[in-house]
């Protein structure tokens, strides 16, 4: 083998190694801060520009350290925001109460001028829902099966929390019991399939995670694997028959790979929709 042939093979091998390492190392460890303008029906004009930081799917565990969770919390607490919402799956440790305590000691540090609100995902239930709910209740973040009004200049919107699609009763109508039907309602629901369940309450926006955006998104084909029934529910803003949704790509992952689907902290700026 002459020198030219050797160098050619070396460059090709290096290129192949770099290409193979990109989804395993580079993109999987990157975290974007993405801002979205979200149209919301019945949103009072006073809430135009209202800013929600949406966290989802931290999955504290082998692929995201506690220090990584702390960095996310510290970053969010330095950002412009009105509220912070967390749509669940905070850990992957199943049946490990110590892991629940560890991640929630950090998550209780989240702050926002108008509150921090959380619901549980399927992994939170598998990891011990009672312990997570106790931390959420203690920190004032618990929105599971309940709703809260946020007021601004004499106007208000309502936030409600659904139970997880897989591991709990959704309870959407019960969460918004007593809320006037004509007022603007935003639902936190870990799994976006929740939006297709039968319920009577008029909900203008559902905030979800669960999908991780598929983690691998093939050009022109989309994600080959999505853990939802409705394959339209991948990521981003989606118009549904009953309501509109925003689905975060999430922060953590359950497999050590991301391709064309980087993790994100989503910044949602609400705007009234005619």
Short mmCIF file of C-alpha atoms in Angstrom, two decimals:
data_model
loop_
_atom_site.label_atom_id
_atom_site.label_comp_id
_atom_site.label_asym_id
_atom_site.label_seq_id
_atom_site.Cartn_x
_atom_site.Cartn_y
_atom_site.Cartn_z
CA UNK A 1 0.00 0.00 0.00
CA UNK A 2 1.47 3.35 -1.05
CA UNK A 3 1.17 6.51 1.03
CA UNK A 4 -1.69 7.98 -1.04
CA UNK A 5 -3.78 4.82 -0.66
CA UNK A 6 -3.02 4.69 3.05
CA UNK A 7 -4.05 8.30 3.61
CA UNK A 8 -7.21 7.83 1.54
CA UNK A 9 -8.28 4.87 3.67
CA UNK A 10 -7.37 6.74 6.83
CA UNK A 11 -9.53 9.73 5.87
CA UNK A 12 -12.43 7.47 4.87
CA UNK A 13 -12.17 5.55 8.12
CA UNK A 14 -12.02 8.76 10.13
CA UNK A 15 -15.03 10.14 8.29
CA UNK A 16 -17.02 6.98 8.90
CA UNK A 17 -16.09 7.05 12.59
CA UNK A 18 -17.13 10.69 12.88
CA UNK A 19 -20.44 10.02 11.12
CA UNK A 20 -21.13 7.06 13.40
CA UNK A 21 -20.26 9.01 16.54
CA UNK A 22 -22.43 12.03 15.67
CA UNK A 23 -25.83 10.57 16.72
CA UNK A 24 -24.29 8.68 19.64
CA UNK A 25 -22.17 11.44 21.15
CA UNK A 26 -22.52 14.87 19.57
CA UNK A 27 -26.25 15.28 18.94
CA UNK A 28 -27.35 13.15 21.89
CA UNK A 29 -25.44 15.44 24.26
CA UNK A 30 -26.56 18.71 22.67
CA UNK A 31 -29.44 20.72 24.12
CA UNK A 32 -31.22 23.44 22.17
CA UNK A 33 -33.31 26.30 23.50
CA UNK A 34 -36.08 26.72 20.93
CA UNK A 35 -38.68 29.48 20.91
CA UNK A 36 -42.13 28.84 19.44
CA UNK A 37 -45.00 31.24 18.80
CA UNK A 38 -48.13 29.28 19.77
CA UNK A 39 -51.60 30.45 18.65
CA UNK A 40 -54.27 29.80 21.29
CA UNK A 41 -58.01 30.18 20.81
CA UNK A 42 -59.83 32.25 23.46
CA UNK A 43 -56.53 33.55 24.81
CA UNK A 44 -57.21 37.00 26.35
CA UNK A 45 -55.26 39.82 24.71
CA UNK A 46 -53.61 40.53 28.05
CA UNK A 47 -51.78 37.19 27.69
CA UNK A 48 -50.30 37.95 24.26
CA UNK A 49 -46.60 37.10 24.66
CA UNK A 50 -47.15 35.11 27.87
CA UNK A 51 -44.07 32.90 28.12
CA UNK A 52 -44.12 29.26 29.16
CA UNK A 53 -40.92 27.25 29.54
CA UNK A 54 -41.85 23.66 28.83
CA UNK A 55 -39.69 20.86 30.25
CA UNK A 56 -40.31 17.23 29.38
CA UNK A 57 -38.71 13.80 29.67
CA UNK A 58 -35.61 14.52 31.71
CA UNK A 59 -35.11 10.80 32.33
CA UNK A 60 -32.58 11.15 35.12
CA UNK A 61 -30.58 7.94 35.05
CA UNK A 62 -27.74 6.32 33.10
CA UNK A 63 -27.98 8.80 30.20
CA UNK A 64 -28.54 12.01 32.18
CA UNK A 65 -26.72 12.61 35.45
CA UNK A 66 -28.04 14.54 38.42
CA UNK A 67 -25.53 17.25 37.55
CA UNK A 68 -27.13 17.42 34.10
CA UNK A 69 -30.56 17.89 35.68
CA UNK A 70 -29.10 20.63 37.90
CA UNK A 71 -27.67 22.42 34.86
CA UNK A 72 -31.09 22.41 33.18
CA UNK A 73 -32.76 23.83 36.30
CA UNK A 74 -30.09 26.52 36.70
CA UNK A 75 -30.46 27.49 33.05
CA UNK A 76 -34.25 27.72 33.22
CA UNK A 77 -34.10 29.87 36.35
CA UNK A 78 -32.00 32.40 34.42
CA UNK A 79 -34.38 32.62 31.44
CA UNK A 80 -37.26 35.01 30.78
CA UNK A 81 -40.46 33.22 31.75
CA UNK A 82 -43.91 33.68 33.24
CA UNK A 83 -44.43 30.05 34.22
CA UNK A 84 -42.56 26.76 33.97
CA UNK A 85 -44.37 23.52 33.18
CA UNK A 86 -43.01 19.99 33.43
CA UNK A 87 -44.93 17.25 31.63
CA UNK A 88 -43.25 14.31 33.34
CA UNK A 89 -40.94 11.32 32.94
CA UNK A 90 -38.33 12.79 35.26
CA UNK A 91 -36.44 9.55 35.83
CA UNK A 92 -35.88 6.05 34.47
CA UNK A 93 -35.07 4.29 37.76
CA UNK A 94 -38.01 1.99 38.40
CA UNK A 95 -38.83 1.21 41.99
CA UNK A 96 -35.91 3.24 43.35
CA UNK A 97 -37.18 5.75 45.94
CA UNK A 98 -33.69 7.21 46.35
CA UNK A 99 -33.65 8.24 42.67
CA UNK A 100 -37.06 9.91 43.07
CA UNK A 101 -35.76 11.92 46.02
CA UNK A 102 -32.55 12.84 44.21
CA UNK A 103 -34.21 14.22 41.11
CA UNK A 104 -36.96 16.03 42.99
CA UNK A 105 -34.54 17.77 45.35
CA UNK A 106 -33.25 19.46 42.20
CA UNK A 107 -36.61 19.98 40.46
CA UNK A 108 -38.03 21.78 43.50
CA UNK A 109 -35.45 24.51 42.81
CA UNK A 110 -37.36 25.55 39.67
CA UNK A 111 -38.95 28.96 39.98
CA UNK A 112 -41.06 31.33 37.89
CA UNK A 113 -42.91 34.59 38.59
CA UNK A 114 -46.34 32.98 38.14
CA UNK A 115 -45.57 29.46 39.26
CA UNK A 116 -44.16 26.04 38.36
CA UNK A 117 -46.60 23.27 37.46
CA UNK A 118 -45.98 19.55 36.94
CA UNK A 119 -47.74 16.31 36.04
CA UNK A 120 -46.43 12.75 36.01
CA UNK A 121 -45.43 10.53 33.10
CA UNK A 122 -45.49 6.76 32.80
CA UNK A 123 -41.88 6.41 34.04
CA UNK A 124 -42.74 8.47 37.12
CA UNK A 125 -45.55 6.04 37.90
CA UNK A 126 -43.28 3.04 37.38
CA UNK A 127 -40.71 4.70 39.65
CA UNK A 128 -43.19 5.33 42.47
CA UNK A 129 -45.93 7.89 41.81
CA UNK A 130 -46.76 8.44 45.47
CA UNK A 131 -43.28 9.65 46.30
CA UNK A 132 -43.15 12.00 43.29
CA UNK A 133 -46.60 13.39 44.12
CA UNK A 134 -45.47 14.08 47.68
CA UNK A 135 -42.54 16.15 46.39
CA UNK A 136 -44.81 17.95 43.91
CA UNK A 137 -47.32 18.75 46.63
CA UNK A 138 -44.65 19.96 49.03
CA UNK A 139 -43.13 22.27 46.39
CA UNK A 140 -46.48 23.59 45.14
CA UNK A 141 -45.92 22.17 41.65
CA UNK A 142 -48.64 19.50 41.69
CA UNK A 143 -51.20 19.96 38.91
CA UNK A 144 -52.28 16.32 38.62
CA UNK A 145 -56.08 16.03 38.36
CA UNK A 146 -56.62 19.68 39.22
CA UNK A 147 -56.63 23.14 37.66
CA UNK A 148 -55.43 26.58 38.62
CA UNK A 149 -56.28 30.06 37.34
CA UNK A 150 -53.57 32.49 36.27
CA UNK A 151 -54.73 36.10 36.27
CA UNK A 152 -53.33 39.11 34.47
CA UNK A 153 -54.85 42.60 34.22
CA UNK A 154 -58.30 41.34 35.16
CA UNK A 155 -58.19 38.44 32.68
CA UNK A 156 -57.38 34.80 33.33
CA UNK A 157 -56.45 31.51 31.77
CA UNK A 158 -56.66 28.05 33.34
CA UNK A 159 -54.00 25.36 33.60
CA UNK A 160 -55.11 21.80 34.23
CA UNK A 161 -53.30 18.50 34.65
CA UNK A 162 -54.26 15.10 33.24
CA UNK A 163 -53.27 11.71 34.58
CA UNK A 164 -50.88 9.71 32.42
CA UNK A 165 -52.41 7.99 29.38
CA UNK A 166 -50.77 4.65 30.18
CA UNK A 167 -50.53 4.52 33.95
CA UNK A 168 -53.37 6.64 35.34
CA UNK A 169 -56.90 7.90 34.73
CA UNK A 170 -56.84 11.03 32.52
CA UNK A 171 -59.56 12.80 34.52
CA UNK A 172 -59.68 15.85 32.25
CA UNK A 173 -63.29 16.81 32.94
CA UNK A 174 -62.75 16.39 36.69
CA UNK A 175 -59.60 18.52 36.58
CA UNK A 176 -61.52 21.42 35.05
CA UNK A 177 -64.71 20.91 37.08
CA UNK A 178 -66.31 24.27 37.82
CA UNK A 179 -64.23 26.17 35.24
CA UNK A 180 -66.44 28.25 32.89
CA UNK A 181 -66.59 26.53 29.51
CA UNK A 182 -65.98 29.71 27.53
CA UNK A 183 -62.65 30.50 29.23
CA UNK A 184 -59.21 29.57 27.87
CA UNK A 185 -57.85 26.26 29.14
CA UNK A 186 -54.40 24.73 28.72
CA UNK A 187 -53.90 21.08 29.65
CA UNK A 188 -50.66 19.41 30.75
CA UNK A 189 -50.71 15.78 29.63
CA UNK A 190 -47.56 13.70 29.41
CA UNK A 191 -48.71 11.59 26.46
CA UNK A 192 -50.15 13.50 23.45
CA UNK A 193 -52.55 10.59 22.73
CA UNK A 194 -54.51 12.03 25.65
CA UNK A 195 -55.86 14.68 23.26
CA UNK A 196 -57.77 11.98 21.33
CA UNK A 197 -59.57 10.60 24.37
CA UNK A 198 -63.27 11.43 24.84
CA UNK A 199 -63.85 14.37 27.19
CA UNK A 200 -66.42 17.15 27.34
CA UNK A 201 -64.29 20.08 28.48
CA UNK A 202 -63.23 22.51 25.77
CA UNK A 203 -59.43 22.65 25.85
CA UNK A 204 -57.61 25.13 23.65
CA UNK A 205 -54.05 23.78 23.99
CA UNK A 206 -52.44 20.56 25.22
CA UNK A 207 -48.76 20.53 26.26
CA UNK A 208 -47.13 17.10 26.07
CA UNK A 209 -43.86 15.24 25.74
CA UNK A 210 -43.36 11.45 25.86
CA UNK A 211 -42.33 11.00 22.21
CA UNK A 212 -38.80 12.49 22.43
CA UNK A 213 -39.60 13.50 18.84
CA UNK A 214 -38.80 9.91 17.94
CA UNK A 215 -35.10 10.49 18.80
CA UNK A 216 -34.21 9.41 15.25
CA UNK A 217 -35.82 11.37 12.40
CA UNK A 218 -35.00 10.22 8.88
CA UNK A 219 -35.05 12.87 6.11
CA UNK A 220 -38.31 12.74 4.12
CA UNK A 221 -39.51 9.73 6.16
CA UNK A 222 -39.79 11.08 9.68
CA UNK A 223 -39.28 9.04 12.86
CA UNK A 224 -39.43 5.27 12.29
CA UNK A 225 -40.42 4.68 15.93
CA UNK A 226 -42.95 6.72 17.93
CA UNK A 227 -44.44 5.52 21.24
CA UNK A 228 -47.93 6.87 20.42
CA UNK A 229 -51.04 5.65 18.61
CA UNK A 230 -51.45 8.85 16.58
CA UNK A 231 -48.33 9.20 14.43
CA UNK A 232 -49.10 12.85 13.76
CA UNK A 233 -48.05 13.45 17.34
CA UNK A 234 -44.29 13.57 16.89
CA UNK A 235 -43.08 17.01 17.98
CA UNK A 236 -43.83 20.70 17.66
CA UNK A 237 -47.19 22.40 17.12
CA UNK A 238 -49.97 20.13 15.84
CA UNK A 239 -53.59 20.93 15.06
CA UNK A 240 -55.95 18.18 16.18
CA UNK A 241 -59.66 17.56 15.67
CA UNK A 242 -60.48 18.49 19.26
CA UNK A 243 -57.73 20.90 20.23
CA UNK A 244 -54.21 22.02 19.37
CA UNK A 245 -51.06 20.52 20.85
CA UNK A 246 -47.45 21.33 21.45
CA UNK A 247 -45.20 18.28 21.83
CA UNK A 248 -41.69 18.77 23.17
CA UNK A 249 -38.76 16.66 21.92
CA UNK A 250 -37.73 16.42 25.57
CA UNK A 251 -34.37 16.64 27.28
CA UNK A 252 -33.30 13.12 28.17
CA UNK A 253 -33.51 9.87 26.25
CA UNK A 254 -34.13 6.19 26.79
CA UNK A 255 -31.66 5.02 24.13
CA UNK A 256 -28.16 6.49 23.65
CA UNK A 257 -28.87 7.98 20.24
CA UNK A 258 -30.41 11.06 18.66
CA UNK A 259 -30.34 11.86 14.97
CA UNK A 260 -31.89 14.94 13.35
CA UNK A 261 -33.83 15.36 16.59
CA UNK A 262 -31.83 17.24 19.25
CA UNK A 263 -33.09 17.59 22.78
CA UNK A 264 -34.75 20.88 23.67
CA UNK A 265 -35.93 23.28 26.28
CA UNK A 266 -39.05 24.71 24.63
CA UNK A 267 -39.94 28.37 25.15
CA UNK A 268 -43.59 28.92 24.21
CA UNK A 269 -44.84 32.44 23.58
CA UNK A 270 -48.63 32.45 23.46
CA UNK A 271 -50.60 34.60 21.06
CA UNK A 272 -54.37 34.90 20.55
CA UNK A 273 -55.78 32.95 17.58
CA UNK A 274 -58.83 34.30 15.81
#
